[in-house]
Coordinates of C-alpha atoms in Angstrom, one line a residue:
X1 CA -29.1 14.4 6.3
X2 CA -25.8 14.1 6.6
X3 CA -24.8 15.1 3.0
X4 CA -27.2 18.0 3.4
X5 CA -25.4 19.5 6.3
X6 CA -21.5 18.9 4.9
X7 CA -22.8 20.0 0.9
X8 CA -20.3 23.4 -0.1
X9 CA -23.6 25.5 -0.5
X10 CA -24.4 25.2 3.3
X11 CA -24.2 29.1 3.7
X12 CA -27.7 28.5 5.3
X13 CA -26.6 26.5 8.3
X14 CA -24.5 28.2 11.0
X15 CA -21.3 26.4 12.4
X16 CA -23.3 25.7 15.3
X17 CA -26.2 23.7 14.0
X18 CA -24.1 21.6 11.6
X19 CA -22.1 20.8 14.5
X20 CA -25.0 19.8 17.2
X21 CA -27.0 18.1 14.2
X22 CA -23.9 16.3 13.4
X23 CA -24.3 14.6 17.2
X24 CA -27.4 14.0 16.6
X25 CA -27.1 12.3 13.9
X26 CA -24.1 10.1 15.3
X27 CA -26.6 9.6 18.5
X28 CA -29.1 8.4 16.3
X29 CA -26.9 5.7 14.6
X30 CA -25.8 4.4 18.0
X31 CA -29.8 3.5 18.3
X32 CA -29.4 1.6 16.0
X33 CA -26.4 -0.7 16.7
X34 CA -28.6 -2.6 20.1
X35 CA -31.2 -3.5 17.2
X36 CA -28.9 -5.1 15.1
X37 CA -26.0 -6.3 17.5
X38 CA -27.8 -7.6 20.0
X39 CA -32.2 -7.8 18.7
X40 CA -31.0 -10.1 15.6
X41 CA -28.5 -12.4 16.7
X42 CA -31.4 -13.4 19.5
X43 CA -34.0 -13.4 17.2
X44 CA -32.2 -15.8 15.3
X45 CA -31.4 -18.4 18.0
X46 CA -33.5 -21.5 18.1
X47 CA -36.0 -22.0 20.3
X48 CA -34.6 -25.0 21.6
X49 CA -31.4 -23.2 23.1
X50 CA -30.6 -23.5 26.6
X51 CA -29.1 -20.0 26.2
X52 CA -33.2 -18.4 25.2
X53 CA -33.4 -17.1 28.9
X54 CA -30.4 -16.3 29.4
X55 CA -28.2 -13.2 28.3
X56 CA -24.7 -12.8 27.0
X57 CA -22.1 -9.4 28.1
X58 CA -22.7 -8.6 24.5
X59 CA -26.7 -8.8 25.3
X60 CA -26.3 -6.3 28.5
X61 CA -23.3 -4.6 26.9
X62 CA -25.5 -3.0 24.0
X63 CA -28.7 -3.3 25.9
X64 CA -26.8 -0.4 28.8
X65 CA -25.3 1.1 25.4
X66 CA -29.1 1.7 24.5
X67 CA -29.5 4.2 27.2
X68 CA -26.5 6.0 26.3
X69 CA -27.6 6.7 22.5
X70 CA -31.3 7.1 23.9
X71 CA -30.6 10.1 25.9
X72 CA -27.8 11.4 23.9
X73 CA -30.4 12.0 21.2
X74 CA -32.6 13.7 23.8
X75 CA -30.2 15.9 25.2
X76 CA -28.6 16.8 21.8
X77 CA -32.1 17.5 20.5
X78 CA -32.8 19.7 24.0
X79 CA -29.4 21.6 22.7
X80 CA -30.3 22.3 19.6
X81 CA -33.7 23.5 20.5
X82 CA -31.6 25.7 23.5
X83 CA -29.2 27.0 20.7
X84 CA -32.4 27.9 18.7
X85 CA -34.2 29.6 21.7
X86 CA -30.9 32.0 22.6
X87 CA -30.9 33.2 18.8
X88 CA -34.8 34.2 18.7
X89 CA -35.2 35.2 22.7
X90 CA -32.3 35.9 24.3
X91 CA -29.1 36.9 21.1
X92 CA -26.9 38.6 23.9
X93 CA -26.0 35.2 25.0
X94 CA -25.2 33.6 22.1
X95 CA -22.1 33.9 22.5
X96 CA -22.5 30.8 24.2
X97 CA -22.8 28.5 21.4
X98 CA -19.6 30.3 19.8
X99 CA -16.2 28.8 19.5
X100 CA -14.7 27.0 22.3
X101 CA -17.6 27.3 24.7
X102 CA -19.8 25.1 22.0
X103 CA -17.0 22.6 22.1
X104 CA -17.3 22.7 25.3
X105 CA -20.9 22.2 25.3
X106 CA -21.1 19.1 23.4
X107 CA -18.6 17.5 26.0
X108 CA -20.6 18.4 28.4
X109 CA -24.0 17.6 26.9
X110 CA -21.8 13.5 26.3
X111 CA -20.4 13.5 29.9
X112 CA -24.4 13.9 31.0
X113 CA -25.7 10.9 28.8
X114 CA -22.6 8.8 29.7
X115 CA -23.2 10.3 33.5
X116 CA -27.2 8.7 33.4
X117 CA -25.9 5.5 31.3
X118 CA -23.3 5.0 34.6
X119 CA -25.9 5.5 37.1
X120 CA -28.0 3.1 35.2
X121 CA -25.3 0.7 35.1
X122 CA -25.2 1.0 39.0
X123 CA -28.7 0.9 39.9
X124 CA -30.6 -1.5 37.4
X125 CA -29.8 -4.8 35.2
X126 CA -30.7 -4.7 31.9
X127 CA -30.9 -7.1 28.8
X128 CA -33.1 -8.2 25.9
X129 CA -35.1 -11.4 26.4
X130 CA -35.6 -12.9 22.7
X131 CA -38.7 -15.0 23.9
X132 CA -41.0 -12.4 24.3
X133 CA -39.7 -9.2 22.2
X134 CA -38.5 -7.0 25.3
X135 CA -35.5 -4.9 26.5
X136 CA -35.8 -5.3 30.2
X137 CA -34.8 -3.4 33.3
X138 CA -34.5 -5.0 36.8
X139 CA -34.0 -1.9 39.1
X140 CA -34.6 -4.3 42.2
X141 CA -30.9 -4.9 42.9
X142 CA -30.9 -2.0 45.4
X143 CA -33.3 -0.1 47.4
X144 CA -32.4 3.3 45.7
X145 CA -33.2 1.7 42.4
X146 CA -36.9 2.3 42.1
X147 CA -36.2 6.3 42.9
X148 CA -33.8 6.1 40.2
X149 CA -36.0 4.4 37.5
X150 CA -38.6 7.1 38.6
X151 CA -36.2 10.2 38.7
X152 CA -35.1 8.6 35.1
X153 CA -38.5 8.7 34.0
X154 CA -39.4 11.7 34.6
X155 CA -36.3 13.3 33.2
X156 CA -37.3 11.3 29.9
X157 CA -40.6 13.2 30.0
X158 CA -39.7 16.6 30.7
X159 CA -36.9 17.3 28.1
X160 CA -39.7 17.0 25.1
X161 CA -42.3 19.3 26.9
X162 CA -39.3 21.9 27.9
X163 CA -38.4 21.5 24.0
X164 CA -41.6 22.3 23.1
X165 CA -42.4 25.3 25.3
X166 CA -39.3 27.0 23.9
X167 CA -40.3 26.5 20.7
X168 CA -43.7 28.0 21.3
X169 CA -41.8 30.7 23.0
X170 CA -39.3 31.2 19.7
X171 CA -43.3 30.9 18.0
X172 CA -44.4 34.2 19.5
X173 CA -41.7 36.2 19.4
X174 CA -41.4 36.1 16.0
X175 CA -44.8 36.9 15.8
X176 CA -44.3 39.8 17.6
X177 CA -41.8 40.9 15.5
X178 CA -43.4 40.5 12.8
X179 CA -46.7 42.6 14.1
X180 CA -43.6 45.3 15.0
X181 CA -42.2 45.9 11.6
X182 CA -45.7 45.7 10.5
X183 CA -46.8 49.2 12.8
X184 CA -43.4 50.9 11.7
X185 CA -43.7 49.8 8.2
X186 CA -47.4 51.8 8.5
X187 CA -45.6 54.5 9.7
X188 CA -43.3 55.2 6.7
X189 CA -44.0 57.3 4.3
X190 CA -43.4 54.8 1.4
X191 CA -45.8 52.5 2.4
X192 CA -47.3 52.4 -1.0
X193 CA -43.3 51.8 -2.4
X194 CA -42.5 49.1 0.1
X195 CA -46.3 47.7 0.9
X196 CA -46.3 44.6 -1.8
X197 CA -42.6 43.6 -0.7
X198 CA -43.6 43.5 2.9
X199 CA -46.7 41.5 2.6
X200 CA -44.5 39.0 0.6
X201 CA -42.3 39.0 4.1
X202 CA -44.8 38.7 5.9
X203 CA -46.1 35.4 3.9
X204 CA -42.7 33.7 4.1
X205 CA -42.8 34.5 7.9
X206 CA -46.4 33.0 8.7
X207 CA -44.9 29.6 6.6
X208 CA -41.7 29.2 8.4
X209 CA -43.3 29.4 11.7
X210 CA -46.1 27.5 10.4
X211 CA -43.2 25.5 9.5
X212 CA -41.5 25.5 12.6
X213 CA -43.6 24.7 14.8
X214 CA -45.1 21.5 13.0
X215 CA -41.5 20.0 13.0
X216 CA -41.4 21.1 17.0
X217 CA -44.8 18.8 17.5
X218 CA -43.4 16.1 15.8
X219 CA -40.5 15.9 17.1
X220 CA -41.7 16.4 20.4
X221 CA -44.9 14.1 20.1
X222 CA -42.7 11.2 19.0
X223 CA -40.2 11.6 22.1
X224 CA -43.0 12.5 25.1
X225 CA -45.5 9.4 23.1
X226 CA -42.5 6.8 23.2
X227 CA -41.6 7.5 26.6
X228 CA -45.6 7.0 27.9
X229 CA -45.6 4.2 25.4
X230 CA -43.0 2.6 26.5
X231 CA -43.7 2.5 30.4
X232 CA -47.7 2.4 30.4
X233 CA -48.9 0.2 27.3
X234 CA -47.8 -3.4 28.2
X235 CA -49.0 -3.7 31.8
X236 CA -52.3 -1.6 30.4
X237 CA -53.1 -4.2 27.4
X238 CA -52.0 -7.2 29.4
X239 CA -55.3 -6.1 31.9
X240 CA -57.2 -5.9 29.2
X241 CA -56.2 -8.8 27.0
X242 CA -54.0 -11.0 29.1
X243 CA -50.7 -12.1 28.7
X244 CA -50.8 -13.0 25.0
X245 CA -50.7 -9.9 23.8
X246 CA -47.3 -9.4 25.7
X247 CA -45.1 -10.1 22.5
X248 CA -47.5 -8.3 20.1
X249 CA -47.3 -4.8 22.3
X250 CA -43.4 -5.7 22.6
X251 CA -43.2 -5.8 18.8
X252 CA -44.7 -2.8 18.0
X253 CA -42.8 -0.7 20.8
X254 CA -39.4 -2.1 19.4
X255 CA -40.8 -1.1 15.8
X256 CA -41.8 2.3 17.3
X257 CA -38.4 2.9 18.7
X258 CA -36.4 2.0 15.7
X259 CA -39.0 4.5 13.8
X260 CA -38.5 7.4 16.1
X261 CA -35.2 7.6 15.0
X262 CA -36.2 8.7 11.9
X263 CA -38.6 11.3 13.0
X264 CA -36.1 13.8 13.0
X265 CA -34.6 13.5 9.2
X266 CA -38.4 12.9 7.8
X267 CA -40.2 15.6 9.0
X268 CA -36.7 18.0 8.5
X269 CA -36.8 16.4 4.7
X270 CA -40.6 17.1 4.4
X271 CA -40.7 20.3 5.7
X272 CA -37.3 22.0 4.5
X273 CA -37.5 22.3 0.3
X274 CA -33.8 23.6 0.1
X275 CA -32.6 20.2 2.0
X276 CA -34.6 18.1 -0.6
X277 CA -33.1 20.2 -3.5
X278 CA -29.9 19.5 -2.5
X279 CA -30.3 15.6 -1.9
X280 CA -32.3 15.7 -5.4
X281 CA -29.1 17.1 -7.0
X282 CA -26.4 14.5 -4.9
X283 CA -28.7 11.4 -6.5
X284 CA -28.7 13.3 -10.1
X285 CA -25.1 13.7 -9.5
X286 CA -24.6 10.3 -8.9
X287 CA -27.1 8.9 -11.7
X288 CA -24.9 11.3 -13.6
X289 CA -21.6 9.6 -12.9
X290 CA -23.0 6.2 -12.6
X291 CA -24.3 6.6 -16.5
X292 CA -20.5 8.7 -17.7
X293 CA -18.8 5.3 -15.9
X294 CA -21.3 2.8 -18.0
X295 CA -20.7 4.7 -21.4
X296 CA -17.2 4.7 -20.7
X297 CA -17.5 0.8 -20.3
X298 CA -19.0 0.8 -23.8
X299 CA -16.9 2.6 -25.9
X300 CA -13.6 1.0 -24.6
X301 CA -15.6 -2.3 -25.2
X302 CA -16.0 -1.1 -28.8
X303 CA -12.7 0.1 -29.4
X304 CA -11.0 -3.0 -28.0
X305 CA -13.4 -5.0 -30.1
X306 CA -12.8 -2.7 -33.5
X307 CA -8.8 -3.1 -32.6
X308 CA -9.2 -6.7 -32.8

């Protein structure tokens, strides 16, 4: 995704996205450094270790860090969304997402994850426990931390669903435009002149909001499901199976969080054909080069072995 957004024909992607997708995707990687930092190195320890119950500062370190890149992602995704919603709703302030003020944005949008990390830090304990596959969160420590892990929550939920209203929001006002130019386009005299062209823009408008709003669900789906998962599935399978299926249920949410990450890139890749075409032509660049560098190899091979 990266390559995508910083290739030299990106004429189709405004300063602005390139820059919030670009936090994004640097939220996204941060994910991914608890999962290898701290999940592998406990996964590998022996069972016999003293240390199995027990967690390192490297262990509640990353496992704190984890909030940081988890909300990061939402609030960077709830920007972008925002950014989206001022160009199809409200244009006069889009002056917001211009220049210094987007700069200033982004900081802001960092201070707010790092602001929920430090409260986190304050109110609950957390750490990865290797034994039975979970990241846990002991908001106990003080009386205010049970309001905090519910205010949390909630917060967690209501970003996806507020993404996803404003892009059924951007959904019908396109629509509406598009019904618009349709009743003035009726009213022309050229209809006749100009009919097949605008039926062929009317086409490409039905598929990208067709478009758009299936890469809003996903995206969305994946965020509001993992947050309910998460929370509700553990203590809802261990009433109805007992406690063996604890490690099974904590398997599958890990592998579900390290997937969600992806969410975003796959469906943009599946749904965007320009973005494909572009990574299609960085790989053929590279086979390219790749198969210039081995010929190369060969002749001088030959000539050194002709010379002797």
């Amino acid at each position: 995704m990266a390559a995508v957004l910083f290739c030299k024909r990106n004429d189709f992607y405004t300063q602005t996205f390139v820059l919030i997708a670009l936090q994004l995707i640097i939220s996204h990687f941060m994910a991914f450094l608890p999962q290898i930092i701290v999940v592998l190195p406990e996964l590998l320890q022996t069972e016999n270790s003293s240390f199995v119950n027990q967690t390192t500062w490297i262990n509640s370190t990353f496992a704190t860090f984890n909030t940081f890149a988890i909300f990061g992602i939402l609030h960077f995704s709830f920007l972008l969304t925002l950014n989206r919603f001022v160009a199809f709703i409200l244009p006069k302030y889009n002056t917001f997402f211009e220049s210094a003020r987007l700069y200033f944005l982004i900081a802001l949008v960092w201070l707010s994850a790092l602001a929920i990390t430090i409260c986190d830090i304050y109110y609950c304990t957390r750490k990865f426990l290797a034994w039975n596959m979970t990241w846990e969160g002991d908001c106990a420590k003080l009386s205010e931390g049970d309001i905090w892990w519910r205010i949390r929550y909630l917060w967690l939920l209501f970003i996806p669903n507020a993404m996803f209203a404003m892009y059924v929001a951007i959904f019908y006002s396109i629509r509406r435009k598009q019904r618009s130019a349709a009743e003035i386009n009726q009213n022309q005299k050229n209809k006749k002149k100009h009919g097949t062209r605008h039926e062929t823009n009317a086409v490409k408008t039905y598929d990208y909001e067709r478009s758009m709003l299936i890469q809003a669900a996903w995206n969305c789906g994946v965020m509001e499901i993992g947050g309910i998962i998460f929370h509700f599935l553990p203590p809802f399978l261990v009433q109805i199976f007992g406690e063996t299926v604890n490690i099974p249920s904590n398997i599958f949410i890990n592998c579900y969080v390290i997937l969600s990450c992806t969410t975003l890139p796959t469906v943009y890749f599946i749904y965007n054909k320009a973005a494909r075409n572009i990574l299609k032509e960085y790989f053929d660049h590279l086979l390219h080069m790749r198969t210039a560098s081995s010929k190369n190899k060969t002749v001088a091979i030959n000539v050194r072995t002709h010379t002797k």
